[in-house]
Short mmCIF file of C-alpha atoms in Angstrom, two decimals:
data_model
loop_
_atom_site.label_atom_id
_atom_site.label_comp_id
_atom_site.label_asym_id
_atom_site.label_seq_id
_atom_site.Cartn_x
_atom_site.Cartn_y
_atom_site.Cartn_z
CA MET A 163 0.03 -0.21 0.11
CA SER A 164 1.15 3.09 -0.79
CA SER A 165 0.72 7.16 0.57
CA GLY A 166 0.95 10.25 -1.42
CA LYS A 167 1.92 13.49 -0.57
CA ILE A 168 0.42 16.92 -1.93
CA CYS A 169 1.90 20.30 -2.04
CA SER A 170 0.28 23.65 -2.60
CA GLU A 171 1.62 27.39 -2.74
CA PRO A 172 -0.28 30.05 -4.07
CA TRP A 173 0.42 31.31 -7.39
CA SER A 174 2.14 34.53 -8.20
CA PRO A 175 2.74 35.74 -11.65
CA PRO A 176 5.96 36.10 -13.08
CA ARG A 177 7.61 38.72 -11.89
CA ALA A 178 8.40 41.78 -14.52
CA ARG A 179 12.01 42.26 -15.68
CA GLY A 180 13.18 46.04 -15.90
CA VAL A 181 11.50 47.34 -12.89
CA ALA A 182 14.66 48.88 -10.72
CA LEU A 183 15.32 50.35 -14.24
CA VAL A 184 12.20 52.15 -14.60
CA ALA A 185 12.46 53.89 -11.05
CA VAL A 186 16.12 54.81 -11.29
CA LEU A 187 15.17 56.56 -15.06
CA SER A 188 12.40 58.23 -12.92
CA VAL A 189 14.42 59.90 -10.43
CA LEU A 190 17.28 60.78 -12.25
CA THR A 191 14.47 62.80 -14.56
CA VAL A 192 13.15 64.11 -11.80
CA LEU A 193 16.69 65.04 -10.11
CA ALA A 194 17.38 66.74 -13.86
CA VAL A 195 14.33 68.86 -13.91
CA LEU A 196 15.18 70.36 -10.47
CA ALA A 197 18.29 70.58 -11.41
CA ALA A 198 17.55 72.79 -14.75
CA ALA A 199 14.93 74.64 -12.79
CA PHE A 200 17.80 75.33 -10.06
CA ALA A 201 19.90 76.61 -12.40
CA VAL A 202 17.55 78.81 -13.81
CA LEU A 203 16.70 80.06 -10.54
CA ILE A 204 20.60 80.84 -9.86
CA GLN A 205 21.09 82.68 -13.58
CA LEU A 206 17.93 84.88 -12.78
CA ASP A 207 19.41 85.75 -9.35
CA VAL A 208 22.82 86.36 -10.77
CA ALA A 209 21.26 88.84 -13.45
CA ASN A 210 19.50 90.48 -10.86
CA ALA A 211 22.64 91.11 -9.00
CA ASN A 212 24.03 92.46 -12.11
CA ALA A 213 20.72 94.73 -12.45
CA GLN A 214 20.87 95.96 -9.12
CA VAL A 215 24.70 96.42 -9.51
CA GLU A 216 24.15 98.62 -12.80
CA ILE A 217 21.43 100.78 -10.98
CA GLN A 218 23.86 101.64 -7.74
CA ARG A 219 26.98 102.51 -10.53
CA LEU A 220 24.37 104.90 -12.20
CA ASN A 221 23.13 106.25 -9.11
CA LEU A 222 26.65 107.18 -7.80
CA LEU A 223 26.81 108.28 -10.89
CA VAL A 224 24.17 110.73 -10.99
CA GLU A 225 25.22 111.66 -6.95
CA SER A 226 28.59 112.42 -8.60
CA GLY A 227 27.34 115.19 -10.76
CA VAL A 228 25.11 116.91 -8.97
CA ASN A 229 27.78 117.02 -6.35
CA HIS A 230 30.07 118.44 -8.64
CA ALA A 231 27.54 120.96 -9.80
CA VAL A 232 26.59 122.18 -6.24
CA ALA A 233 29.96 122.20 -5.41
CA VAL A 234 31.09 124.25 -8.02
CA ILE A 235 27.78 127.02 -7.88
CA GLN A 236 29.00 126.84 -3.68
CA GLN A 237 32.04 128.01 -4.79
CA ALA A 238 31.38 130.50 -6.72
CA GLN A 239 28.53 131.98 -4.62
CA ALA A 240 30.93 132.24 -1.85
CA ALA A 241 33.45 134.18 -4.47
CA GLY A 242 30.68 136.38 -5.05
CA GLU A 243 30.19 135.63 -8.79
CA LYS A 244 27.34 136.00 -10.59
CA ILE A 245 25.55 132.22 -11.36
CA SER A 246 25.25 132.39 -15.19
CA THR A 247 25.91 130.18 -18.05
CA LEU A 248 28.09 132.70 -19.82
CA PRO A 249 31.71 131.37 -21.00
CA GLN A 250 33.88 132.92 -18.41
CA SER A 251 31.25 131.88 -15.90
CA SER A 252 32.36 128.68 -13.34
CA LEU A 253 29.55 126.35 -14.63
CA ARG A 254 30.79 126.97 -18.00
CA ARG A 255 34.62 126.65 -17.43
CA ALA A 256 34.07 123.39 -15.17
CA PHE A 257 31.51 121.69 -17.60
CA GLY A 258 31.77 123.12 -20.70
CA ALA A 259 29.71 124.64 -23.09
CA PHE A 260 25.19 124.53 -22.46
CA SER A 261 22.81 123.32 -24.77
CA SER A 262 18.89 123.36 -24.00
CA GLY A 263 15.81 122.37 -25.29
CA ALA A 264 15.23 126.50 -25.45
CA GLU A 265 17.81 126.94 -27.86
CA VAL A 266 17.16 124.40 -30.25
CA GLU A 267 16.60 126.03 -33.37
CA ASP A 268 13.92 124.02 -35.37
CA ALA A 269 10.64 124.29 -33.35
CA ARG A 270 9.68 121.01 -35.04
CA ARG A 271 12.34 118.74 -33.42
CA ALA A 272 11.61 117.55 -30.09
CA PRO A 273 14.53 119.77 -27.60
CA ALA A 274 17.34 117.25 -27.05
CA PRO A 275 18.71 119.11 -23.32
CA GLY A 276 22.77 118.03 -23.24
CA GLY A 277 25.41 119.29 -20.74
CA GLY A 278 28.99 120.11 -22.10
CA ARG A 279 31.94 117.63 -22.10
CA TRP A 280 31.97 114.06 -20.45
CA ILE A 281 33.54 114.01 -17.43
CA GLU A 282 35.13 111.19 -16.55
CA VAL A 283 35.07 108.96 -13.10
CA LYS A 284 38.03 106.69 -12.62
CA ASN A 285 38.05 103.94 -9.74
CA SER A 286 41.26 103.43 -7.27
CA ARG A 287 43.08 101.37 -10.19
CA GLY A 288 42.03 104.57 -12.51
CA ILE A 289 39.70 102.49 -14.59
CA VAL A 290 36.80 104.59 -16.30
CA GLU A 291 33.81 103.26 -14.03
CA GLY A 292 31.35 105.52 -16.19
CA ARG A 293 31.27 109.33 -16.96
CA TYR A 294 28.59 112.29 -16.52
CA ARG A 295 28.28 115.62 -17.89
CA VAL A 296 25.57 118.66 -16.52
CA ALA A 297 22.91 120.78 -18.11
CA VAL A 298 22.25 123.61 -16.85
CA GLU A 299 19.21 125.29 -17.60
CA ASP A 300 17.17 128.77 -16.53
CA GLU A 301 13.80 127.58 -15.33
CA ALA A 302 12.52 130.94 -15.06
CA ALA A 303 9.75 131.92 -16.87
CA LYS A 304 8.42 128.11 -16.89
CA VAL A 305 5.07 127.48 -15.35
CA ASN A 306 4.86 125.10 -12.17
CA LEU A 307 2.90 122.31 -12.48
CA ASN A 308 2.67 121.62 -9.13
CA THR A 309 1.12 125.44 -8.32
CA GLY A 310 -1.17 126.08 -11.37
CA PHE A 311 -4.66 125.30 -11.33
CA LEU A 312 -6.21 127.04 -14.23
CA LEU A 313 -7.36 126.01 -17.85
CA ASP A 314 -8.28 129.73 -19.36
CA ARG A 315 -6.65 133.13 -18.54
CA SER A 316 -7.10 134.05 -15.03
CA ARG A 317 -10.27 136.74 -13.98
CA GLY A 318 -8.62 137.44 -10.94
CA ALA A 319 -6.05 140.05 -9.78
CA GLY A 320 -3.13 137.76 -9.47
CA TRP A 321 -3.75 136.83 -5.77
CA LEU A 322 -2.03 132.95 -6.22
CA PRO A 323 0.61 132.08 -8.36
CA GLY A 324 -1.46 129.34 -9.41
CA GLU A 325 -3.47 132.10 -11.56
CA VAL A 326 -1.36 131.00 -14.16
CA ALA A 327 -3.24 129.90 -16.80
CA LEU A 328 -1.93 125.57 -17.64
CA THR A 329 -2.98 126.27 -21.29
CA PHE A 330 -1.14 128.94 -22.58
CA ALA A 331 2.17 128.85 -20.53
CA SER A 332 2.27 125.29 -22.16
CA GLY A 333 1.27 125.51 -25.29
CA LEU A 334 -1.00 122.48 -24.74
CA PRO A 335 -4.59 121.76 -25.44
CA SER A 336 -6.94 122.62 -21.95
CA GLN A 337 -8.08 118.87 -22.31
CA ILE A 338 -3.93 117.54 -21.82
CA MET A 339 -3.41 120.00 -19.24
CA GLN A 340 -6.96 119.05 -17.31
CA ARG A 341 -4.68 115.91 -16.36
CA VAL A 342 -2.49 118.07 -14.64
CA VAL A 343 -4.85 119.36 -12.50
CA HIS A 344 -6.85 116.15 -11.88
CA PHE A 345 -3.93 113.85 -10.82
CA ARG A 346 -2.69 116.59 -8.45
CA TYR A 347 -6.32 116.82 -7.26
CA GLY A 348 -7.02 113.14 -6.71
CA ALA A 349 -9.77 110.84 -6.60
CA ASN A 350 -12.22 113.91 -5.32
CA LEU A 351 -11.21 116.66 -8.16
CA VAL A 352 -11.05 118.99 -5.47
CA PRO A 353 -7.91 120.72 -3.33
CA GLY A 354 -7.39 118.96 -0.21
CA ALA A 355 -10.36 117.37 1.36
CA ARG A 356 -13.78 118.37 0.90
CA GLY A 357 -15.00 121.66 2.97
CA ASP A 358 -12.98 124.35 4.10
CA ASP A 359 -9.67 123.04 4.78
CA ASP A 360 -8.11 125.78 6.10
CA ALA A 361 -11.16 127.38 8.07
CA ASN A 362 -10.47 130.83 6.32
CA ASN A 363 -13.94 130.83 4.26
CA VAL A 364 -15.71 133.70 6.10
CA LEU A 365 -12.21 135.47 5.39
CA LEU A 366 -12.21 135.13 1.76
CA MET A 367 -15.76 135.97 1.19
CA SER A 368 -15.05 138.92 2.76
CA ASP A 369 -11.65 140.48 1.67
CA GLY A 370 -12.54 142.48 -1.45
CA ILE A 371 -10.32 140.01 -3.25
CA ASP A 372 -11.68 137.67 -6.13
CA ASN A 373 -9.45 134.56 -4.37
CA ASN A 374 -10.20 131.93 -6.95
CA ALA A 375 -9.77 133.85 -9.72
CA ASN A 376 -13.20 133.51 -11.21
CA GLY A 377 -14.24 136.94 -12.07
CA ILE A 378 -16.70 137.08 -9.16
CA VAL A 379 -15.06 139.16 -5.86
CA ASP A 380 -16.38 138.08 -2.37
CA GLU A 381 -18.97 135.30 -3.56
CA ASP A 382 -20.63 132.71 -1.09
CA ASN A 383 -18.32 129.99 0.27
CA GLU A 384 -15.50 131.34 -1.70
CA GLY A 385 -12.83 129.83 0.84
CA VAL A 386 -14.49 126.29 0.69
CA GLU A 387 -12.51 123.95 -2.04
CA ASP A 388 -10.20 126.64 -2.83
CA PRO A 389 -7.17 126.36 -5.37
CA GLY A 390 -5.64 128.01 -2.32
CA GLU A 391 -6.37 124.46 -0.41
CA TYR A 392 -3.79 122.72 -2.01
CA SER A 393 -0.28 122.94 -1.20
CA PRO A 394 2.20 120.67 -3.22
CA TYR A 395 4.53 120.29 -0.36
CA TYR A 396 2.10 119.25 2.39
CA PRO A 397 -0.93 117.91 0.68
CA LYS A 398 -4.29 117.20 2.39
CA GLY A 399 -6.39 114.69 1.78
CA ASP A 400 -6.07 112.38 -1.33
CA ASP A 401 -4.10 115.27 -3.06
CA ARG A 402 -0.74 114.77 -4.69
CA ARG A 403 2.31 116.46 -6.10
CA PHE A 404 4.24 115.52 -9.30
CA THR A 405 8.01 114.55 -8.25
CA SER A 406 9.79 114.70 -11.75
CA LEU A 407 8.85 115.53 -15.34
CA SER A 408 9.12 111.69 -16.50
CA GLU A 409 5.78 111.28 -13.94
CA VAL A 410 3.88 114.50 -15.50
CA LEU A 411 4.93 112.93 -19.37
CA SER A 412 3.34 109.47 -17.97
CA VAL A 413 0.24 111.34 -16.97
CA LEU A 414 -0.51 113.13 -19.97
CA LEU A 415 0.42 110.49 -22.30
CA SER A 416 -1.75 108.07 -20.56
CA GLY A 417 -5.74 108.87 -20.31
CA PRO A 418 -9.23 107.74 -21.04
CA PHE A 419 -8.66 108.91 -24.76
CA ARG A 420 -5.98 108.17 -27.78
CA LEU A 421 -3.54 110.50 -28.89
CA THR A 422 -2.65 111.25 -32.24
CA VAL A 423 1.09 110.95 -33.25
CA GLU A 424 1.33 114.85 -33.60
CA SER A 425 -0.05 115.31 -30.10
CA ARG A 426 2.43 112.81 -27.97
CA ARG A 427 5.30 114.89 -29.87
CA LEU A 428 4.15 117.94 -28.89
CA ILE A 429 4.05 117.52 -25.87
CA GLN A 430 7.35 115.48 -25.46
CA ARG A 431 8.76 118.62 -26.62
CA GLU A 432 6.68 121.36 -24.60
CA ILE A 433 6.67 119.61 -21.26
CA PRO A 434 10.54 120.39 -20.98
CA ARG A 435 10.68 123.41 -22.30
CA ARG A 436 7.74 125.05 -20.86
CA THR A 437 7.10 123.91 -17.32
CA THR A 438 8.57 122.99 -14.20
CA LEU A 439 8.66 121.84 -10.74
CA TYR A 440 11.11 123.36 -9.20
CA SER A 441 10.52 127.79 -9.10
CA MET A 442 9.28 128.24 -5.41
CA ASP A 443 12.10 129.04 -3.45
CA MET A 444 11.65 128.14 0.58
CA PRO A 445 12.32 130.64 3.53
CA GLY A 446 15.93 130.00 4.79
CA SER A 447 17.00 128.63 1.31
CA ALA A 448 20.22 130.23 -0.38
CA THR A 449 18.30 132.14 -2.46
CA LEU A 450 15.58 133.20 0.01
CA PRO A 451 17.46 133.68 3.44
CA ASP A 452 15.18 135.78 4.93
CA GLU A 453 12.98 134.04 7.88
CA ASP A 454 10.55 135.11 6.65
CA PRO A 455 8.82 134.69 3.18
CA ALA A 456 8.97 137.07 0.46
CA ASP A 457 8.50 135.47 -3.04
CA VAL A 458 5.54 135.30 -4.34
CA ASN A 459 5.65 132.01 -4.73
CA VAL A 460 6.07 131.02 -1.53
CA VAL A 461 3.69 133.37 0.92
CA ASN A 462 0.40 132.88 1.63
CA PRO A 463 -2.06 135.32 1.82
CA ARG A 464 -2.14 136.35 5.29
CA GLN A 465 1.92 137.03 4.81
CA ALA A 466 1.26 138.90 1.69
CA ARG A 467 -1.08 141.14 3.71
CA ARG A 468 1.29 141.91 6.74
CA LEU A 469 4.64 142.20 4.21
CA ILE A 470 2.39 144.91 1.64
CA GLY A 471 1.03 146.88 4.61
CA ARG A 472 4.87 147.52 6.31
CA ALA A 473 5.55 148.34 2.50
CA ASN A 474 2.63 150.55 2.04
CA MET A 475 3.83 152.03 6.17
CA ARG A 476 7.27 152.93 4.41
CA THR A 477 6.04 154.05 1.76
CA PRO A 478 1.79 154.70 0.94
CA LEU A 479 1.17 152.65 -2.35
CA ALA A 480 -2.07 155.06 -3.22
CA GLY A 481 -3.84 158.58 -1.75
CA THR A 482 -6.71 156.09 0.44
CA GLN A 483 -5.90 153.29 2.88
CA ARG A 484 -7.80 151.06 1.07
#
């Protein structure tokens, strides 16, 4: 008699060969992608660092030119020399001949302000790091875009320096110069916050002066939201000021309506030639050393009244007090 033994075990499919190779290739692919991304990030960081170095270098060159010009002007003032761009002046001797947009004879060409000769800046090893040149341009007789508020001719008596008509002074249409006023006044389109910011409404309604230059003397609420409430140095509410002519050009060249090529060229030509942001002297400065302001671009109505009163006491301005 014989006996048998039956053995059994679970069935498993045959093993697939090459799985480890696929896994290794997958890992290597992921690592390669990560390495490529890391290399791109490194290149971007290097490019950004180089750009920052170049920007810093340019800023230092600009500061060098400004400080050089200031030093020359201060030395000329200390020597009692009148600041000018004449051939014998210190400015011309230091920087060479100047050319400005106002000197361009062909009015159809855009102004290209330029300085005199190039002045090289070298490092400690004598290698040239960069160069600059200085352009000196007379800001007199230009309209200050941070103070002007009228788009048409003034109907008042020249009570505020802002009564210069922006359209006539700049040579640009009113719909373009209106952007200047709207930008400065902010979203609410009124000087300062709404209402009588400087609490002078009662005074302006009874001072016998057309303070807002609209042709009406001592009208009701003449001091409410009047142009004198805007200050470029101490803006109120949502008011703003222009910090550069580049910002002015950016505001004028952008807007709800499209400009023709001729209009854009006109703006780019006339803004540097006719406008400025720096025509206001502040008390205590080199050009206005007295603590009590006497410059019409600086004084407020109360200070002007006091100064005029002092002058009238020394020499009467008219036959009657009024």
